[in-house]
């Protein structure tokens, strides 16, 4: 079978005044119909430049220096703009930023219809709308006819990514370039997207170039994988062969850096405790914390509905813990982060820091809490002001908290830069040109400069490739050992959580449905939702839980219209009659472990007897 795509000797350069830097150097490969070919490599390897070159979207200051990109025998790089526009119906591209890809002022469905009619003007508006709704349903967008009229802000991240796949596939293209499409998604949605791509290759005979920063994710999707390093193609093998017997030293390092989930016990942080001493006191405590928002009711002029984002959450975090909160998009993790950092006050319950309710803090007391608990955000690019020097960024928190001596400020900033592995020579530089990993070290330094007790990590590693994650996890371990820090990770990356966290809370639809130590949660989870998350987690080793037994379909119920009984029952493979009428509560599974499921021993013998 002739390949759909042939890339030969492709070279791309970054052209700047007086100098030029090679980004891609002599890349060549083929993609056959119905084939999914993976492309993996570290940040800066040239993956995104390659994906854009394949669809002829290279613009200044980048420039093609050599090579051809042949699609069905036509060299795309030699086509005039008009001819290239005509091919857009056969070539599609999906990027890694679902929330910024569509116009926020227009409904999602309308935008996809306009795209379809732009490349296929012979299709009527009515026919285009019917096709888009059918595809939205095919990618498992719930209530597709109603969602067609929703705006991008009303879609979750996972739903937006699936909508963009519809946008790409609506004209039945022969080639789809998917550039890191699963990186911003939680594991269950990412698994559904990959499964959908496999279905699309069979249904439409589409060839897919699947670009990813994660080798385990590429393994889930691709039958053959290319490895790129510093702009050069260094290895190409069938994916399973590449993992089992990598030929290049870089690929071997890539495989070695991937966390082992079940095959070994990770070296987890131990909560400091002297012999014979009492258990450490909680530094953060949540007691029946809830957060409810009023949102406009669809179809009404001024009516509102209650959106219950967080519901009755209770747990303690001890000094020295590495505590994780995990769950799907929309489960309430980000809302909980805002409550923990006092960016919002809860509508019910209390958040305590060393016994003090932080909702009542103000003025100097609130400023003192801000110094004690610092936040490290997800996006290493948009979280840094591009026109401010690195040293000035790190000085700003000190000045806000009353430091006035320029010499002491500079000494403190230089010390913290050294602590997080930033060259002091960058003090007066702008962040322009720094890698994502270096930028995230700046964010960590900005938090550490105030010598906090607690670091709240909101998806801090999710935007980084696995090599940078590996390096930053080693940094976090060193900082915790040196400074006695307490970490709170808000994350959907279960492989990172397995390696870094000693205690884990699993959230679903605003509630904590399981709370357990690391080993218990990964080897003996008490809630079917936890097993579903573990079954969807990309890994190079054999899974302990099979996706076909555990993985749920579709979206969670709406937090505006919560179902009676167990909120998970509509997606649970083990639900029985009592789940529809009786909500489960956290039940003790051991000294420190809890799960909210009727099937947990002791959760309700009468209910289980009725199920039998």
Coordinates of C-alpha atoms in Angstrom, one line a residue:
X1 CA 0.0 0.0 0.0
X2 CA 1.4 3.4 -1.0
X3 CA 2.1 5.8 1.9
X4 CA -0.2 8.8 2.4
X5 CA 2.7 10.9 3.7
X6 CA 6.4 10.8 2.6
X7 CA 8.9 13.1 4.3
X8 CA 12.4 13.3 2.9
X9 CA 15.5 15.1 4.1
X10 CA 13.4 17.8 5.8
X11 CA 15.4 20.6 7.4
X12 CA 14.1 23.7 9.2
X13 CA 16.1 26.6 10.6
X14 CA 15.3 29.4 13.0
X15 CA 16.5 32.6 11.3
X16 CA 17.5 35.5 13.5
X17 CA 19.4 38.7 12.5
X18 CA 23.0 37.7 11.9
X19 CA 22.6 34.1 12.8
X20 CA 20.7 30.9 12.1
X21 CA 20.0 27.8 14.2
X22 CA 19.0 24.4 12.9
X23 CA 15.7 23.1 14.4
X24 CA 15.2 20.0 12.2
X25 CA 18.0 18.3 10.4
X26 CA 17.4 15.8 7.6
X27 CA 14.2 14.2 8.9
X28 CA 12.7 11.4 6.7
X29 CA 9.8 8.9 7.2
X30 CA 6.6 7.5 5.7
X31 CA 3.0 7.1 7.1
X32 CA 0.7 4.5 5.5
X33 CA -3.2 4.7 5.4
X34 CA -4.8 3.5 8.6
X35 CA -1.4 3.7 10.4
X36 CA -0.7 5.7 13.6
X37 CA 3.0 6.7 13.8
X38 CA 4.3 8.1 17.0
X39 CA 6.9 10.9 17.4
X40 CA 8.5 11.2 20.8
X41 CA 11.3 13.4 22.3
X42 CA 12.1 15.9 24.9
X43 CA 11.0 19.6 24.9
X44 CA 13.0 21.5 22.3
X45 CA 13.7 18.3 20.2
X46 CA 11.7 19.8 17.3
X47 CA 8.5 17.7 17.5
X48 CA 6.0 20.6 17.2
X49 CA 8.1 22.2 14.3
X50 CA 7.9 18.8 12.6
X51 CA 4.2 18.5 13.0
X52 CA 3.6 22.0 11.6
X53 CA 6.0 21.4 8.7
X54 CA 4.1 18.3 7.8
X55 CA 0.9 20.5 7.3
X56 CA 2.9 23.3 5.6
X57 CA 2.5 25.8 8.5
X58 CA 6.1 27.0 8.8
X59 CA 6.2 30.8 9.1
X60 CA 9.0 33.3 9.9
X61 CA 11.3 33.4 11.8
X62 CA 11.3 29.6 10.9
X63 CA 12.2 28.7 7.3
X64 CA 12.4 25.4 5.3
X65 CA 16.0 24.8 4.3
X66 CA 15.7 21.5 2.4
X67 CA 13.5 18.5 1.8
X68 CA 10.0 17.5 0.6
X69 CA 6.7 16.7 2.3
X70 CA 4.7 14.6 -0.2
X71 CA 1.0 14.0 0.4
X72 CA -0.4 11.5 -2.1
X73 CA 2.5 12.3 -4.4
X74 CA 2.2 16.1 -4.2
X75 CA 5.0 18.1 -2.5
X76 CA 3.1 20.4 -0.1
X77 CA 6.1 22.7 0.4
X78 CA 6.0 23.5 -3.4
X79 CA 2.3 24.2 -3.7
X80 CA 0.9 27.7 -4.1
X81 CA -1.4 29.0 -1.3
X82 CA -4.6 28.4 -3.3
X83 CA -3.8 24.8 -4.0
X84 CA -2.8 24.2 -0.4
X85 CA -6.1 25.6 0.8
X86 CA -7.9 23.1 -1.3
X87 CA -6.0 20.3 0.4
X88 CA -7.1 21.4 3.9
X89 CA -10.1 19.2 3.6
X90 CA -7.8 16.2 3.3
X91 CA -5.2 17.2 5.9
X92 CA -6.1 18.1 9.5
X93 CA -4.1 19.3 12.6
X94 CA -5.0 19.2 16.3
X95 CA -2.8 21.0 18.8
X96 CA -2.2 20.7 22.6
X97 CA -4.1 23.8 23.7
X98 CA -7.8 22.9 23.5
X99 CA -9.1 25.9 25.5
X100 CA -7.4 28.5 23.3
X101 CA -8.1 26.9 19.9
X102 CA -11.6 28.2 19.2
X103 CA -13.2 31.7 19.3
X104 CA -14.7 32.1 22.8
X105 CA -17.5 34.4 21.5
X106 CA -19.1 31.8 19.2
X107 CA -20.8 28.4 19.9
X108 CA -18.6 25.4 19.4
X109 CA -20.9 23.7 16.9
X110 CA -21.3 26.8 14.8
X111 CA -17.5 27.2 14.5
X112 CA -17.1 23.6 13.3
X113 CA -19.9 24.0 10.7
X114 CA -18.2 27.2 9.3
X115 CA -14.9 25.3 9.0
X116 CA -16.6 22.4 7.2
X117 CA -18.4 24.7 4.8
X118 CA -15.1 26.6 4.1
X119 CA -13.3 23.5 2.9
X120 CA -16.5 21.9 1.4
X121 CA -18.7 24.7 0.1
X122 CA -21.0 22.2 -1.6
X123 CA -22.3 21.0 1.8
X124 CA -25.5 22.8 2.9
X125 CA -25.6 24.4 6.4
X126 CA -28.3 21.9 7.5
X127 CA -26.3 18.9 6.2
X128 CA -23.2 20.3 7.9
X129 CA -24.9 20.8 11.2
X130 CA -26.3 17.2 11.1
X131 CA -22.8 15.9 10.3
X132 CA -21.2 17.8 13.2
X133 CA -23.8 16.7 15.7
X134 CA -23.3 13.1 14.6
X135 CA -19.5 13.4 15.1
X136 CA -19.9 15.1 18.5
X137 CA -22.0 12.1 19.5
X138 CA -19.4 9.7 18.0
X139 CA -16.7 11.2 20.2
X140 CA -19.0 10.7 23.2
X141 CA -19.9 14.4 23.9
X142 CA -23.0 13.9 26.1
X143 CA -26.3 15.5 24.8
X144 CA -24.6 16.4 21.5
X145 CA -27.6 18.3 20.0
X146 CA -27.6 20.6 23.0
X147 CA -23.9 20.9 23.4
X148 CA -23.7 22.0 19.7
X149 CA -24.9 25.4 20.8
X150 CA -22.7 25.8 23.9
X151 CA -19.7 28.1 24.0
X152 CA -16.1 27.0 24.5
X153 CA -16.2 28.2 28.2
X154 CA -19.0 25.7 28.8
X155 CA -16.9 22.7 27.8
X156 CA -14.4 20.9 30.0
X157 CA -10.8 20.5 28.8
X158 CA -11.5 16.9 27.8
X159 CA -14.7 17.8 25.9
X160 CA -12.9 20.6 24.1
X161 CA -10.1 18.3 23.0
X162 CA -12.7 15.9 21.6
X163 CA -14.5 18.8 19.9
X164 CA -11.3 19.8 18.2
X165 CA -10.9 16.2 17.0
X166 CA -14.4 16.6 15.5
X167 CA -13.2 19.9 14.0
X168 CA -10.3 18.0 12.4
X169 CA -12.2 14.9 11.3
X170 CA -15.4 16.6 10.0
X171 CA -14.1 16.7 6.4
X172 CA -13.0 13.0 6.6
X173 CA -9.2 13.8 6.1
X174 CA -6.7 11.3 4.8
X175 CA -4.1 12.6 7.3
X176 CA -4.4 13.8 10.9
X177 CA -1.5 15.4 12.7
X178 CA -2.1 15.2 16.5
X179 CA 0.4 17.3 18.4
X180 CA 0.5 16.4 22.1
X181 CA -3.3 16.2 22.1
X182 CA -3.4 14.1 25.3
X183 CA -0.9 16.1 27.4
X184 CA -3.4 18.5 29.0
X185 CA -6.0 15.7 29.6
X186 CA -6.5 13.4 32.6
X187 CA -5.9 9.7 32.1
X188 CA -9.4 8.5 31.5
X189 CA -10.2 11.2 28.9
X190 CA -6.8 10.6 27.3
X191 CA -7.6 6.9 27.1
X192 CA -10.9 7.7 25.4
X193 CA -9.3 10.0 22.9
X194 CA -6.6 7.4 21.9
X195 CA -9.3 4.8 21.6
X196 CA -11.3 7.2 19.4
X197 CA -8.3 7.8 17.1
X198 CA -7.9 4.1 16.6
X199 CA -11.6 3.9 15.6
X200 CA -11.2 6.8 13.2
X201 CA -8.3 5.1 11.4
X202 CA -10.6 2.1 10.7
X203 CA -13.7 4.1 10.0
X204 CA -12.2 6.8 7.6
X205 CA -8.9 5.1 6.7
X206 CA -7.1 8.1 8.2
X207 CA -3.4 8.0 8.7
X208 CA -2.3 9.7 12.0
X209 CA 1.0 11.3 13.0
X210 CA 0.8 11.2 16.8
X211 CA 3.3 13.6 18.5
X212 CA 3.8 13.1 22.2
X213 CA 6.3 14.0 25.0
X214 CA 5.5 10.7 26.7
X215 CA 6.7 7.3 25.5
X216 CA 4.0 5.4 27.5
X217 CA 1.3 7.5 25.8
X218 CA 2.8 6.9 22.4
X219 CA 2.8 3.2 23.2
X220 CA -1.0 3.3 23.8
X221 CA -1.6 4.9 20.4
X222 CA 1.1 4.1 17.8
X223 CA 2.2 0.9 16.1
X224 CA 5.5 2.5 15.1
X225 CA 7.5 5.2 16.9
X226 CA 10.1 7.7 15.8
X227 CA 12.5 9.2 18.4
X228 CA 13.8 12.8 17.8
X229 CA 16.6 14.4 19.7
X230 CA 18.0 17.9 18.9
X231 CA 16.2 18.0 15.6
X232 CA 17.5 14.7 14.3
X233 CA 15.7 11.4 13.8
X234 CA 17.8 9.0 15.9
X235 CA 15.7 5.9 16.0
X236 CA 12.7 4.3 14.3
X237 CA 11.2 0.9 15.3
X238 CA 7.9 -0.8 15.9
X239 CA 6.8 0.6 19.3
X240 CA 7.0 -2.6 21.3
X241 CA 10.4 -3.4 19.8
X242 CA 11.7 0.1 20.6
X243 CA 10.6 -0.2 24.2
X244 CA 12.0 -3.8 24.6
X245 CA 15.3 -3.2 22.9
X246 CA 16.1 0.5 22.3
X247 CA 19.2 0.9 20.0
X248 CA 20.2 4.5 20.8
X249 CA 21.6 5.6 24.1
X250 CA 19.1 8.5 24.2
X251 CA 16.2 6.1 23.8
X252 CA 17.6 3.9 26.5
X253 CA 17.7 6.9 28.8
X254 CA 14.2 7.8 27.9
X255 CA 12.9 4.4 28.8
X256 CA 14.9 4.3 32.0
X257 CA 13.4 7.6 33.2
X258 CA 9.8 6.4 33.1
X259 CA 8.5 5.6 36.6
X260 CA 7.8 2.0 37.4
X261 CA 4.3 1.8 38.9
X262 CA 3.8 -1.7 40.2
X263 CA 7.2 -3.4 39.6
X264 CA 9.0 -1.7 42.5
X265 CA 8.4 0.2 45.7
X266 CA 9.3 3.9 45.2
X267 CA 11.4 5.8 47.8
X268 CA 8.6 7.9 49.2
X269 CA 9.0 10.8 51.6
X270 CA 8.7 9.8 55.2
X271 CA 6.8 12.1 57.6
X272 CA 9.5 13.0 60.2
X273 CA 8.8 11.4 63.6
X274 CA 11.1 10.9 66.5
X275 CA 11.1 7.4 68.2
X276 CA 8.3 7.1 70.7
X277 CA 6.9 10.5 69.7
X278 CA 3.2 11.2 69.0
X279 CA 2.1 11.3 65.3
X280 CA 2.9 14.7 63.7
X281 CA 0.2 17.4 64.0
X282 CA -1.8 18.3 61.0
X283 CA -0.5 21.5 59.3
X284 CA -3.6 21.7 57.0
X285 CA -7.0 20.3 58.0
X286 CA -10.2 20.4 56.0
X287 CA -13.5 19.9 57.8
X288 CA -16.7 19.3 55.8
X289 CA -15.5 21.8 53.2
X290 CA -18.0 22.6 50.4
X291 CA -18.1 25.2 47.7
X292 CA -21.3 26.1 45.8
X293 CA -21.5 28.6 42.9
X294 CA -24.6 30.2 41.4
X295 CA -24.6 29.9 37.6
X296 CA -27.1 31.1 35.0
X297 CA -29.8 28.6 34.3
X298 CA -29.9 27.6 30.7
X299 CA -33.1 28.8 28.9
X300 CA -34.0 31.4 31.6
X301 CA -33.5 35.2 31.7
X302 CA -32.4 35.7 35.3
X303 CA -32.7 32.3 36.9
X304 CA -29.7 30.6 38.5
X305 CA -28.8 27.0 39.5
X306 CA -26.5 25.8 42.3
X307 CA -23.3 24.2 41.0
X308 CA -21.8 22.1 43.8
X309 CA -18.1 22.1 42.9
X310 CA -16.8 20.7 46.2
X311 CA -18.9 18.6 48.6
X312 CA -18.2 17.8 52.3
X313 CA -14.4 17.2 51.9
X314 CA -12.6 16.2 55.1
X315 CA -8.9 15.2 55.5
X316 CA -5.7 16.2 57.3
X317 CA -2.2 16.9 55.9
X318 CA 0.7 16.4 58.3
X319 CA 3.9 18.4 58.4
X320 CA 6.4 16.8 56.0
X321 CA 3.7 15.0 53.9
X322 CA 3.6 14.8 50.2
X323 CA -0.1 14.7 49.7
X324 CA -1.9 14.3 46.3
X325 CA -5.4 15.2 45.1
X326 CA -6.2 13.3 41.9
X327 CA -9.2 12.9 39.7
X328 CA -10.7 13.7 36.3
X329 CA -11.2 17.2 34.8
X330 CA -14.2 18.8 36.5
X331 CA -13.9 16.7 39.7
X332 CA -13.3 19.8 41.9
X333 CA -9.4 19.7 42.2
X334 CA -8.9 23.3 41.0
X335 CA -11.7 24.6 43.2
X336 CA -10.1 22.8 46.2
X337 CA -6.8 24.4 45.3
X338 CA -8.4 27.8 45.5
X339 CA -9.9 27.0 48.9
X340 CA -6.6 25.7 50.2
X341 CA -4.7 28.8 49.1
X342 CA -7.4 31.2 50.4
X343 CA -8.1 32.6 46.9
X344 CA -11.7 31.7 47.8
X345 CA -13.6 31.2 51.0
X346 CA -15.7 28.0 51.3
X347 CA -19.5 28.2 51.3
X348 CA -19.5 25.6 54.0
X349 CA -17.0 24.0 56.4
X350 CA -13.6 25.2 57.3
X351 CA -9.9 25.1 56.1
X352 CA -7.5 25.2 59.0
X353 CA -3.8 26.0 59.0
X354 CA -2.2 24.9 62.2
X355 CA -5.6 25.0 63.8
X356 CA -6.5 28.5 62.6
X357 CA -9.5 28.9 60.1
X358 CA -7.9 30.7 57.2
X359 CA -11.3 32.1 56.0
X360 CA -11.1 34.7 58.9
X361 CA -7.6 35.9 58.1
X362 CA -7.1 39.4 56.9
X363 CA -4.4 42.1 56.7
X364 CA -1.1 41.1 58.3
X365 CA -2.4 37.7 59.3
X366 CA -3.4 36.8 55.7
X367 CA 0.0 38.1 54.5
X368 CA 1.7 35.8 57.0
X369 CA -0.4 32.8 55.7
X370 CA 0.7 33.7 52.2
X371 CA 4.3 33.4 53.2
X372 CA 3.7 30.1 54.9
X373 CA 1.8 28.5 51.9
X374 CA 3.1 29.3 48.4
X375 CA 1.5 28.2 45.0
X376 CA 3.4 26.8 42.0
X377 CA 1.2 27.0 38.9
X378 CA 0.9 24.7 35.9
X379 CA 1.8 26.9 32.9
X380 CA 5.6 27.6 32.8
X381 CA 5.1 30.2 30.0
X382 CA 2.1 32.3 30.8
X383 CA 2.8 32.4 34.6
X384 CA 6.0 34.5 34.0
X385 CA 5.9 38.1 32.9
X386 CA 7.9 38.1 29.6
X387 CA 9.4 41.6 30.0
X388 CA 10.6 41.3 33.6
X389 CA 14.1 40.1 34.5
X390 CA 14.4 36.8 36.4
X391 CA 16.0 38.4 39.4
X392 CA 13.4 41.2 39.6
X393 CA 10.6 38.5 39.5
X394 CA 12.2 36.8 42.5
X395 CA 12.8 40.0 44.4
X396 CA 9.1 41.1 44.1
X397 CA 7.7 38.7 46.8
X398 CA 10.4 39.8 49.3
X399 CA 9.6 43.5 48.7
X400 CA 5.8 42.7 49.2
X401 CA 6.6 41.0 52.5
X402 CA 8.6 44.0 53.8
X403 CA 12.2 43.4 52.8
X404 CA 13.9 46.7 52.1
X405 CA 17.7 46.2 52.1
X406 CA 18.8 45.7 48.4
X407 CA 21.9 43.8 49.4
X408 CA 20.0 41.3 51.5
X409 CA 17.3 40.9 48.9
X410 CA 19.9 40.1 46.2
X411 CA 21.7 37.7 48.5
X412 CA 18.5 35.8 49.2
X413 CA 17.5 35.7 45.5
X414 CA 20.9 34.4 44.5
X415 CA 20.8 31.7 47.3
X416 CA 17.4 30.5 46.2
X417 CA 18.4 30.4 42.5
X418 CA 21.3 28.2 43.4
X419 CA 19.0 26.0 45.6
X420 CA 16.6 25.2 42.7
X421 CA 19.4 24.8 40.1
X422 CA 19.1 28.1 38.2
X423 CA 22.4 29.6 37.0
X424 CA 23.0 32.9 38.9
X425 CA 24.2 34.3 35.6
X426 CA 20.5 34.5 34.6
X427 CA 19.8 37.1 37.3
X428 CA 19.4 40.0 34.9
X429 CA 18.1 38.0 31.9
X430 CA 14.5 37.8 30.6
X431 CA 12.8 34.4 30.5
X432 CA 12.7 34.6 26.7
X433 CA 14.4 31.5 25.2
X434 CA 14.4 29.4 28.4
X435 CA 13.0 25.8 28.3
X436 CA 9.8 24.9 30.0
X437 CA 11.8 23.1 32.7
X438 CA 14.0 26.2 33.4
X439 CA 10.9 28.4 33.5
X440 CA 9.2 26.1 36.0
X441 CA 12.4 26.3 38.2
X442 CA 11.8 30.1 38.2
X443 CA 8.3 29.5 39.5
X444 CA 9.6 27.1 42.2
X445 CA 12.3 29.7 43.2
X446 CA 9.6 32.5 43.3
X447 CA 7.7 30.3 45.8
X448 CA 10.8 29.2 47.8
X449 CA 12.2 32.7 48.2
X450 CA 9.9 33.4 51.1
X451 CA 11.0 30.2 52.9
X452 CA 7.4 28.7 53.0
X453 CA 6.4 25.6 55.0
X454 CA 3.9 24.4 52.4
X455 CA 4.1 24.3 48.6
X456 CA 0.8 23.8 46.7
X457 CA 1.6 22.3 43.3
X458 CA -1.2 22.8 40.8
X459 CA -0.4 20.5 37.9
X460 CA 3.1 21.8 38.2
X461 CA 4.7 19.0 36.1
X462 CA 1.9 18.3 33.6
X463 CA 3.2 20.7 30.9
X464 CA 6.7 19.2 30.9
X465 CA 8.2 16.3 29.1
X466 CA 9.2 13.2 31.0
X467 CA 12.9 14.1 31.1
X468 CA 12.1 17.5 32.7
X469 CA 9.6 15.9 35.1
X470 CA 12.3 13.4 36.2
X471 CA 14.7 16.3 36.9
X472 CA 12.1 18.4 38.8
X473 CA 11.0 15.5 41.0
X474 CA 14.6 15.0 42.0
X475 CA 14.7 18.7 42.9
X476 CA 11.5 18.5 44.9
X477 CA 12.9 15.6 46.9
X478 CA 16.0 17.5 47.7
X479 CA 14.1 20.7 48.7
X480 CA 11.9 18.7 51.0
X481 CA 14.8 16.9 52.6
X482 CA 16.7 20.2 53.1
X483 CA 13.9 22.5 54.2
X484 CA 11.3 20.1 55.7
X485 CA 8.6 21.2 53.2
X486 CA 5.1 19.9 53.0
X487 CA 3.8 19.3 49.4
X488 CA 0.2 19.3 48.2
X489 CA 0.1 18.0 44.6
X490 CA -3.1 18.7 42.5
X491 CA -2.6 16.4 39.6
X492 CA -4.0 14.0 37.1
X493 CA -0.5 12.3 36.5
X494 CA -0.8 9.1 38.5
X495 CA 2.7 8.0 37.5
X496 CA 4.2 11.1 39.1
X497 CA 1.9 10.6 42.2
X498 CA 3.1 7.0 42.6
X499 CA 6.8 8.2 42.6
X500 CA 6.4 11.4 44.8
X501 CA 3.4 11.2 47.2
X502 CA 3.0 9.2 50.4
X503 CA -0.8 9.9 50.8
X504 CA -3.5 10.3 48.1
X505 CA -7.1 11.6 48.0
X506 CA -9.2 10.7 45.0
X507 CA -12.0 13.1 44.0
X508 CA -15.0 12.4 41.9
X509 CA -17.8 15.0 41.3
X510 CA -16.7 17.2 44.1
X511 CA -16.3 14.5 46.8
X512 CA -13.4 12.5 48.1
X513 CA -14.3 8.9 47.3
X514 CA -11.0 7.4 48.5
X515 CA -8.2 8.4 50.8
X516 CA -5.2 6.0 51.2
X517 CA -1.5 5.6 51.6
X518 CA 0.4 5.2 48.3
X519 CA 1.0 1.4 48.5
X520 CA -2.6 0.6 49.4
X521 CA -4.1 2.8 46.7
X522 CA -2.1 1.4 43.9
X523 CA -2.2 -2.3 44.9
X524 CA -5.6 -2.6 46.7
X525 CA -7.9 0.4 45.8
X526 CA -11.2 0.4 47.5
X527 CA -13.3 2.4 45.0
X528 CA -14.1 1.3 41.4
X529 CA -13.4 4.9 40.2
X530 CA -9.8 4.6 41.5
X531 CA -9.4 1.3 39.7
X532 CA -10.7 3.0 36.5
X533 CA -8.1 5.7 36.9
X534 CA -5.3 3.1 37.4
X535 CA -6.5 1.0 34.4
X536 CA -6.3 4.1 32.1
X537 CA -2.8 5.1 33.2
X538 CA -0.2 4.9 30.4
X539 CA 2.7 2.7 31.4
X540 CA 5.4 0.5 29.9
X541 CA 4.8 -2.4 32.3
X542 CA 1.8 -4.7 32.4
X543 CA -1.2 -3.1 34.0
X544 CA -2.5 -4.5 37.3
X545 CA -6.1 -3.5 36.3
X546 CA -7.5 -4.1 32.8
X547 CA -9.2 -1.2 31.0
X548 CA -11.9 -3.5 29.6
X549 CA -12.9 -4.4 33.2
X550 CA -12.6 -0.9 34.8
X551 CA -12.7 2.0 32.4
X552 CA -15.9 4.0 32.3
X553 CA -17.4 5.8 29.3
X554 CA -18.7 9.3 28.9
X555 CA -18.7 12.3 31.2
X556 CA -19.6 12.5 34.9
X557 CA -23.1 13.7 35.8
X558 CA -23.6 17.4 36.0
X559 CA -22.7 19.0 39.4
X560 CA -25.8 21.2 38.9
X561 CA -28.1 18.1 38.7
X562 CA -26.6 15.6 41.0
X563 CA -28.1 12.1 40.9
X564 CA -29.7 10.4 43.8
X565 CA -27.6 7.7 45.6
X566 CA -24.0 7.2 44.4
X567 CA -22.8 9.8 41.9
X568 CA -20.6 7.2 40.2
X569 CA -23.2 4.5 39.6
X570 CA -24.0 5.5 36.0
X571 CA -20.4 4.7 35.1
X572 CA -19.7 1.9 37.5
X573 CA -19.3 -1.7 36.3
X574 CA -20.2 -3.0 39.8
X575 CA -23.3 -0.9 40.6
X576 CA -26.3 -2.6 42.1
X577 CA -29.8 -1.5 43.1
X578 CA -28.9 0.2 46.4
X579 CA -26.4 2.5 44.6
X580 CA -29.3 4.3 43.1
X581 CA -30.9 5.2 46.4
X582 CA -28.3 5.3 49.1
X583 CA -25.2 7.6 48.9
X584 CA -22.1 5.9 50.2
X585 CA -19.9 7.5 52.9
X586 CA -16.2 7.1 53.5
X587 CA -15.7 3.8 55.3
X588 CA -12.6 2.8 57.2
X589 CA -10.5 0.1 55.3
X590 CA -7.5 0.1 57.7
X591 CA -5.6 2.3 60.1
X592 CA -5.4 5.2 57.7
X593 CA -7.4 4.2 54.5
X594 CA -11.0 5.1 53.6
X595 CA -13.3 4.5 50.6
X596 CA -16.8 5.6 49.8
X597 CA -18.3 2.5 48.2
X598 CA -21.2 0.2 49.2
X599 CA -19.0 -2.8 48.3
X600 CA -16.3 -1.9 50.9
X601 CA -16.5 -4.5 53.7
X602 CA -18.4 -2.9 56.6
X603 CA -20.0 -0.2 54.4
X604 CA -23.4 -1.7 54.8
X605 CA -23.9 -5.5 55.2
X606 CA -27.7 -5.1 54.7
X607 CA -27.2 -3.3 51.3
X608 CA -24.9 -6.0 50.1
X609 CA -27.2 -8.7 51.3
X610 CA -30.0 -7.1 49.3
X611 CA -27.7 -7.0 46.2
X612 CA -27.1 -10.7 46.4

